N, CA and C atoms as an extended XYZ file, in Angstrom:
348
Properties=species:S:1:pos:R:3:atomname:S:1:resname:S:1:resid:I:1 pbc="F F F"
N       -30.262       24.495      -11.675 N   MET     1
C       -29.198       24.557      -10.810 CA  MET     1
C       -28.303       25.598      -11.665 C   MET     1
N       -28.385       26.303      -10.755 N   GLU     2
C       -26.834       27.677      -11.184 CA  GLU     2
C       -25.553       26.682      -11.080 C   GLU     2
N       -24.524       27.344      -11.832 N   LYS     3
C       -23.450       26.979      -12.451 CA  LYS     3
C       -22.606       26.442      -11.231 C   LYS     3
N       -22.699       27.678      -10.150 N   ASP     4
C       -21.784       27.572       -8.918 CA  ASP     4
C       -22.009       26.385       -8.297 C   ASP     4
N       -23.454       25.663       -7.985 N   GLU     5
C       -23.743       24.572       -7.058 CA  GLU     5
C       -23.591       23.795       -8.016 C   GLU     5
N       -23.750       23.388       -9.153 N   GLU     6
C       -23.314       22.097      -10.280 CA  GLU     6
C       -21.793       21.717       -9.896 C   GLU     6
N       -20.940       23.462      -10.008 N   GLN     7
C       -19.603       22.953      -10.106 CA  GLN     7
C       -19.191       22.320       -8.591 C   GLN     7
N       -19.647       23.050       -7.721 N   GLU     8
C       -19.315       22.421       -5.905 CA  GLU     8
C       -19.820       20.994       -6.005 C   GLU     8
N       -21.545       20.568       -6.918 N   GLU     9
C       -21.642       18.976       -6.471 CA  GLU     9
C       -20.696       18.349       -7.512 C   GLU     9
N       -20.017       19.106       -8.239 N   GLN    10
C       -19.133       17.859       -8.886 CA  GLN    10
C       -17.801       17.498       -8.476 C   GLN    10
N       -17.617       18.665       -7.890 N   GLU    11
C       -15.956       18.533       -6.832 CA  GLU    11
C       -16.414       17.671       -5.698 C   GLU    11
N       -17.556       17.734       -4.801 N   GLU    12
C       -17.825       17.059       -3.967 CA  GLU    12
C       -17.508       15.396       -4.278 C   GLU    12
N       -18.471       15.421       -5.535 N   GLN    13
C       -18.675       13.761       -5.951 CA  GLN    13
C       -17.377       13.200       -6.129 C   GLN    13
N       -16.105       14.183       -6.750 N   ASN    14
C       -15.036       13.622       -6.939 CA  ASN    14
C       -14.310       13.442       -6.175 C   ASN    14
N       -14.829       14.077       -4.520 N   ARG    15
C       -13.842       13.887       -3.241 CA  ARG    15
C       -13.997       12.543       -2.848 C   ARG    15
N       -15.402       12.094       -3.334 N   SER    16
C       -16.209       10.945       -2.510 CA  SER    16
C       -14.848        9.635       -3.188 C   SER    16
N       -14.342        9.660       -4.120 N   PHE    17
C       -13.513        8.819       -4.574 CA  PHE    17
C       -12.273        8.744       -3.481 C   PHE    17
N       -11.774        7.140       -3.131 N   PHE    18
C       -10.639        7.031       -2.122 CA  PHE    18
C        -9.516        7.736       -3.584 C   PHE    18
N        -8.459        8.707       -2.860 N   ARG    19
C        -7.018        8.373       -3.345 CA  ARG    19
C        -5.944        8.093       -2.885 C   ARG    19
N        -5.043        7.807       -3.689 N   LEU    20
C        -3.674        7.152       -2.937 CA  LEU    20
C        -2.679        8.165       -2.791 C   LEU    20
N        -2.050        8.739       -1.934 N   ARG    21
C        -1.554        9.968       -2.385 CA  ARG    21
C         0.136        9.110       -1.547 C   ARG    21
N         0.946        9.285       -2.927 N   TYR    22
C         2.452        8.564       -2.705 CA  TYR    22
C         3.119        9.052       -2.316 C   TYR    22
N         4.514        9.006       -1.361 N   SER    23
C         5.343        9.069       -0.887 CA  SER    23
C         6.628        8.838       -2.021 C   SER    23
N         7.326       10.220       -2.247 N   GLU    24
C         8.471       10.078       -3.530 CA  GLU    24
C         9.160        8.748       -4.105 C   GLU    24
N         9.557        8.086       -2.799 N   PRO    25
C        10.155        6.615       -3.116 CA  PRO    25
C         9.337        5.963       -3.638 C   PRO    25
N         8.212        5.659       -3.602 N   GLU    26
C         6.783        4.674       -3.800 CA  GLU    26
C         6.268        4.983       -5.012 C   GLU    26
N         6.563        6.315       -5.726 N   MET    27
C         5.889        6.904       -7.214 CA  MET    27
C         5.702        6.163       -8.135 C   MET    27
N         4.804        5.672       -8.771 N   PRO    28
C         4.824        4.785      -10.073 CA  PRO    28
C         5.282        5.848      -11.221 C   PRO    28
N         5.464        5.401      -12.055 N   SER    29
C         5.926        6.387      -13.251 CA  SER    29
C         5.236        6.689      -14.231 C   SER    29
N         5.050        7.375      -14.964 N   PHE    30
C         4.061        7.916      -15.941 CA  PHE    30
C         4.721        7.840      -17.453 C   PHE    30
N         4.679        7.302      -18.008 N   LEU    31
C         4.892        7.477      -19.540 CA  LEU    31
C         4.150        8.514      -20.545 C   LEU    31
N         4.189        9.088      -20.986 N   TRP    32
C         3.525       10.025      -21.772 CA  TRP    32
C         4.484       10.847      -23.004 C   TRP    32
N         4.476       10.533      -24.081 N   ASP    33
C         4.553       11.366      -25.141 CA  ASP    33
C         6.221       11.068      -24.935 C   ASP    33
N         6.970       10.287      -24.875 N   GLY    34
C         8.424        9.835      -24.534 CA  GLY    34
C         9.047       10.318      -23.378 C   GLY    34
N         8.220       10.851      -22.619 N   THR    35
C         8.389       11.367      -21.222 CA  THR    35
C         7.927       10.910      -20.449 C   THR    35
N         9.283       10.379      -18.849 N   THR    36
C         8.681        9.872      -17.888 CA  THR    36
C         8.069       10.978      -16.448 C   THR    36
N         7.061       10.695      -15.748 N   PHE    37
C         6.535       11.313      -15.196 CA  PHE    37
C         6.241       10.683      -14.219 C   PHE    37
N         7.101       11.138      -12.780 N   PRO    38
C         6.396       10.448      -11.278 CA  PRO    38
C         4.501       10.659      -10.962 C   PRO    38
N         3.818        9.873      -10.890 N   VAL    39
C         2.569        9.948      -10.141 CA  VAL    39
C         2.264        9.894       -8.691 C   VAL    39
N         2.022       10.843       -8.648 N   CYS    40
C         2.057       10.986       -7.111 CA  CYS    40
C         0.859       10.841       -6.585 C   CYS    40
N        -0.237       10.442       -6.998 N   GLU    41
C        -1.640       10.172       -6.389 CA  GLU    41
C        -2.569        9.508       -7.600 C   GLU    41
N        -3.395        8.442       -7.270 N   ILE    42
C        -3.986        7.520       -8.530 CA  ILE    42
C        -5.726        7.837       -7.473 C   ILE    42
N        -6.584        8.045       -8.161 N   SER    43
C        -7.719        7.625       -7.848 CA  SER    43
C        -8.591        6.784       -8.662 C   SER    43
N        -9.950        6.444       -8.521 N   GLU    44
C       -10.383        5.752       -9.319 CA  GLU    44
C       -10.702        6.789      -11.006 C   GLU    44
N       -11.085        7.646      -10.607 N   GLN    45
C       -11.564        8.948      -11.829 CA  GLN    45
C       -10.261        9.946      -12.257 C   GLN    45
N        -8.976        9.311      -11.487 N   GLY    46
C        -7.648       10.512      -12.342 CA  GLY    46
C        -6.434       10.164      -11.225 C   GLY    46
N        -5.343       11.058      -12.157 N   ILE    47
C        -4.254       10.853      -11.610 CA  ILE    47
C        -3.860       12.329      -11.528 C   ILE    47
N        -2.977       12.545      -10.478 N   ARG    48
C        -1.593       13.412      -10.857 CA  ARG    48
C        -0.331       12.890      -10.772 C   ARG    48
N         0.274       13.785      -11.670 N   ILE    49
C         1.467       14.106      -11.761 CA  ILE    49
C         2.827       14.806      -11.750 C   ILE    49
N         3.579       14.594      -11.072 N   VAL    50
C         4.917       15.950      -11.195 CA  VAL    50
C         5.349       15.997      -12.768 C   VAL    50
N         5.169       17.503      -13.057 N   LEU    51
C         5.896       17.785      -14.075 CA  LEU    51
C         7.230       18.794      -13.935 C   LEU    51
N         7.658       18.580      -15.150 N   LYS    52
C         8.422       18.850      -15.235 CA  LYS    52
C         8.681       20.570      -15.688 C   LYS    52
N        10.275       21.537      -15.048 N   ALA    53
C         9.355       22.979      -15.643 CA  ALA    53
C         8.929       23.247      -16.511 C   ALA    53
N         9.523       22.548      -17.483 N   ASP    54
C         9.474       22.789      -19.171 CA  ASP    54
C         7.908       22.189      -19.757 C   ASP    54
N         7.673       21.227      -19.313 N   THR    55
C         6.152       20.988      -19.728 CA  THR    55
C         5.361       22.023      -20.255 C   THR    55
N         4.557       21.265      -21.572 N   GLN    56
C         3.504       22.387      -21.531 CA  GLN    56
C         2.104       21.282      -22.240 C   GLN    56
N         1.558       22.436      -21.526 N   ILE    57
C        -0.231       21.273      -21.444 CA  ILE    57
C        -1.089       22.566      -22.134 C   ILE    57
N        -1.592       21.855      -22.893 N   VAL    58
C        -2.920       22.265      -23.962 CA  VAL    58
C        -4.180       21.775      -23.661 C   VAL    58
N        -5.016       23.192      -23.010 N   ASP    59
C        -6.287       22.959      -22.546 CA  ASP    59
C        -6.962       21.779      -23.865 C   ASP    59
N        -7.627       21.083      -22.446 N   GLY    60
C        -8.434       19.814      -24.227 CA  GLY    60
C        -7.562       19.119      -24.617 C   GLY    60
N        -6.400       18.641      -24.495 N   GLU    61
C        -5.421       17.778      -25.093 CA  GLU    61
C        -5.912       16.228      -24.367 C   GLU    61
N        -5.809       15.371      -25.006 N   VAL    62
C        -6.152       14.030      -24.372 CA  VAL    62
C        -4.785       13.668      -24.605 C   VAL    62
N        -4.692       13.357      -22.636 N   ILE    63
C        -2.999       12.679      -22.442 CA  ILE    63
C        -3.268       11.370      -22.483 C   ILE    63
N        -2.076       10.145      -23.100 N   ALA    64
C        -2.444        8.812      -23.276 CA  ALA    64
C        -1.278        8.282      -23.320 C   ALA    64
N        -1.271        7.709      -21.409 N   GLY    65
C         0.298        6.971      -21.568 CA  GLY    65
C         0.369        5.830      -20.885 C   GLY    65
N         1.055        5.353      -19.838 N   ILE    66
C         1.018        3.970      -19.714 CA  ILE    66
C         2.015        4.399      -18.241 C   ILE    66
N         1.240        3.982      -16.844 N   ILE    67
C         1.537        4.057      -15.514 CA  ILE    67
C         2.447        2.562      -15.079 C   ILE    67
N         3.422        2.781      -14.940 N   HIS    68
C         4.114        1.360      -14.491 CA  HIS    68
C         4.340        1.387      -12.951 C   HIS    68
N         3.931        0.332      -12.181 N   PHE    69
C         3.897        0.150      -11.177 CA  PHE    69
C         5.384       -0.535      -10.439 C   PHE    69
N         5.493       -0.371       -9.101 N   GLU    70
C         6.384       -1.140       -8.700 CA  GLU    70
C         7.008       -2.782       -9.232 C   GLU    70
N         5.597       -3.261       -9.031 N   ASP    71
C         5.746       -4.777       -8.822 CA  ASP    71
C         5.633       -4.841      -10.699 C   ASP    71
N         5.880       -4.629      -11.511 N   ASP    72
C         5.752       -4.680      -12.824 CA  ASP    72
C         4.413       -4.390      -13.272 C   ASP    72
N         3.575       -4.289      -12.985 N   GLY    73
C         2.129       -4.113      -13.247 CA  GLY    73
C         2.401       -2.688      -13.901 C   GLY    73
N         1.305       -2.855      -15.317 N   GLU    74
C         1.095       -1.402      -15.912 CA  GLU    74
C        -0.389       -1.408      -16.078 C   GLU    74
N        -0.473        0.012      -16.667 N   ILE    75
C        -2.408       -0.109      -17.223 CA  ILE    75
C        -2.040        1.084      -18.249 C   ILE    75
N        -3.004        0.993      -19.250 N   GLU    76
C        -3.223        2.252      -20.395 CA  GLU    76
C        -3.888        3.268      -19.555 C   GLU    76
N        -3.526        4.720      -19.723 N   ILE    77
C        -4.857        5.187      -19.116 CA  ILE    77
C        -4.779        6.363      -20.108 C   ILE    77
N        -6.012        6.976      -20.329 N   GLN    78
C        -6.434        8.657      -20.901 CA  GLN    78
C        -7.118        9.719      -20.961 C   GLN    78
N        -7.053       10.623      -20.602 N   GLY    79
C        -7.525       11.548      -20.310 CA  GLY    79
C        -7.172       13.077      -20.406 C   GLY    79
N        -7.823       13.661      -19.750 N   LYS    80
C        -7.634       15.420      -20.237 CA  LYS    80
C        -7.276       16.262      -18.866 C   LYS    80
N        -6.415       17.166      -19.050 N   PRO    81
C        -6.192       17.831      -17.880 CA  PRO    81
C        -7.100       18.304      -17.113 C   PRO    81
N        -7.249       18.571      -15.483 N   LEU    82
C        -8.209       19.078      -15.204 CA  LEU    82
C        -7.589       20.689      -14.842 C   LEU    82
N        -6.467       20.423      -13.882 N   ARG    83
C        -5.853       21.559      -13.632 CA  ARG    83
C        -4.418       21.459      -13.159 C   ARG    83
N        -4.080       22.742      -13.081 N   ARG    84
C        -2.570       22.471      -12.509 CA  ARG    84
C        -2.351       23.150      -11.306 C   ARG    84
N        -1.300       22.585      -10.674 N   ASP    85
C        -1.501       23.252       -9.015 CA  ASP    85
C         0.356       23.113       -9.071 C   ASP    85
N         1.098       24.305       -9.560 N   GLU    86
C         2.214       24.404       -9.338 CA  GLU    86
C         2.648       23.576       -9.984 C   GLU    86
N         3.576       22.144       -9.534 N   ASP    87
C         3.964       21.906      -10.325 CA  ASP    87
C         3.595       20.345      -10.576 C   ASP    87
N         2.075       20.334      -10.271 N   GLU    88
C         1.388       18.880      -10.294 CA  GLU    88
C         0.184       19.105      -11.398 C   GLU    88
N         0.095       18.239      -12.492 N   LEU    89
C        -1.054       18.122      -13.370 CA  LEU    89
C        -2.324       16.852      -13.001 C   LEU    89
N        -3.198       17.339      -12.907 N   VAL    90
C        -4.427       16.794      -12.274 CA  VAL    90
C        -5.014       16.006      -13.892 C   VAL    90
N        -5.142       14.854      -13.575 N   ILE    91
C        -5.212       14.414      -14.914 CA  ILE    91
C        -6.853       14.108      -14.463 C   ILE    91
N        -8.055       14.221      -15.114 N   LYS    92
C        -9.259       13.574      -15.110 CA  LYS    92
C        -9.621       12.291      -16.189 C   LYS    92
N        -9.279       11.052      -16.032 N   LEU    93
C        -9.777        9.712      -16.587 CA  LEU    93
C       -10.692        9.870      -17.900 C   LEU    93
N       -10.961        8.670      -18.689 N   HIS    94
C       -11.865        8.720      -19.299 CA  HIS    94
C       -12.349        7.345      -19.023 C   HIS    94
N       -11.645        6.413      -18.676 N   HIS    95
C       -11.697        5.346      -17.826 CA  HIS    95
C       -10.661        5.390      -16.852 C   HIS    95
N       -11.546        5.421      -15.667 N   GLY    96
C       -10.840        5.667      -14.237 CA  GLY    96
C        -9.546        4.042      -13.968 C   GLY    96
N        -8.974        4.353      -12.611 N   VAL    97
C        -8.231        3.453      -12.443 CA  VAL    97
C        -9.063        2.141      -11.446 C   VAL    97
N        -8.789        1.107      -11.893 N   GLU    98
C        -9.812        0.108      -10.922 CA  GLU    98
C        -9.625        0.335       -9.519 C   GLU    98
N       -10.303       -0.087       -8.999 N   LEU    99
C       -10.224        0.275       -7.536 CA  LEU    99
C        -9.566       -1.032       -7.068 C   LEU    99
N        -9.265       -2.660       -7.221 N   ARG   100
C        -8.341       -3.097       -7.109 CA  ARG   100
C        -6.750       -3.084       -7.175 C   ARG   100
N        -6.847       -2.082       -8.348 N   ILE   101
C        -5.315       -1.632       -8.664 CA  ILE   101
C        -4.911       -1.170       -7.425 C   ILE   101
N        -5.849        0.218       -6.776 N   ILE   102
C        -5.536        1.235       -6.119 CA  ILE   102
C        -5.459       -0.269       -4.506 C   ILE   102
N        -6.245       -0.519       -4.206 N   ASN   103
C        -6.202       -1.349       -3.028 CA  ASN   103
C        -5.098       -2.313       -2.868 C   ASN   103
N        -4.331       -2.942       -4.420 N   LYS   104
C        -2.992       -3.619       -3.959 CA  LYS   104
C        -2.138       -2.710       -4.013 C   LYS   104
N        -1.563       -1.471       -4.374 N   GLU   105
C        -1.229       -0.539       -4.208 CA  GLU   105
C        -0.970        0.228       -3.048 C   GLU   105
N        -2.099       -0.115       -2.207 N   GLN   106
C        -2.142        0.638       -1.001 CA  GLN   106
C        -1.614       -0.417       -0.315 C   GLN   106
N        -2.121       -2.126       -0.109 N   ILE   107
C        -1.386       -3.143        0.635 CA  ILE   107
C         0.176       -3.194        0.446 C   ILE   107
N         0.718       -3.169       -1.037 N   ARG   108
C         2.184       -3.364       -1.007 CA  ARG   108
C         3.004       -2.112        0.016 C   ARG   108
N         2.530       -0.880        0.030 N   ILE   109
C         3.242        0.197        0.632 CA  ILE   109
C         3.187       -0.350        2.049 C   ILE   109
N         1.874       -0.648        2.539 N   ARG   110
C         1.491       -0.723        3.717 CA  ARG   110
C         2.734       -1.755        4.383 C   ARG   110
N         2.546       -2.712        3.914 N   LYS   111
C         3.493       -4.301        4.188 CA  LYS   111
C         4.879       -3.059        3.768 C   LYS   111
N         4.970       -2.735        2.952 N   LYS   112
C         6.823       -2.604        3.384 CA  LYS   112
C         7.228       -1.402        4.078 C   LYS   112
N         6.184       -0.941        4.688 N   TYR   113
C         6.124        0.352        5.830 CA  TYR   113
C         5.483       -0.119        7.562 C   TYR   113
N         5.467       -1.184        7.217 N   SER   114
C         4.603       -1.742        8.628 CA  SER   114
C         5.423       -2.044        9.585 C   SER   114
N         5.697       -2.041       10.943 N   ARG   115
C         6.134       -2.094       12.059 CA  ARG   115
C         6.144       -3.377       12.552 C   ARG   115
N         5.155       -4.254       12.322 N   ASP   116
C         4.286       -5.586       12.449 CA  ASP   116
C         5.248       -6.410       12.138 C   ASP   116
């Protein structure tokens, strides 16, 4: 398999995981190296955080920290930078976020904004 095909297949598999994109007021916080960053998206395999303008990222660096959720739940995560998109950083996790946590967050947000 050629490298381009291999890369496309990996990207397709990454997209097969459910992603929860947060609106700004609902974003959990990620404490990394003494600094707090908003988490704008989580999935079973990664997270996306909003970076501060002066945040330096080193390729291959292990990023480890704690995600704090609105319900006072928290999880420890670690991973490596996958890509930087303007002011956001995608981190591929070594051990993903459990689907039950993502589902719990989705239900919390739906209840909060439901018109029923």
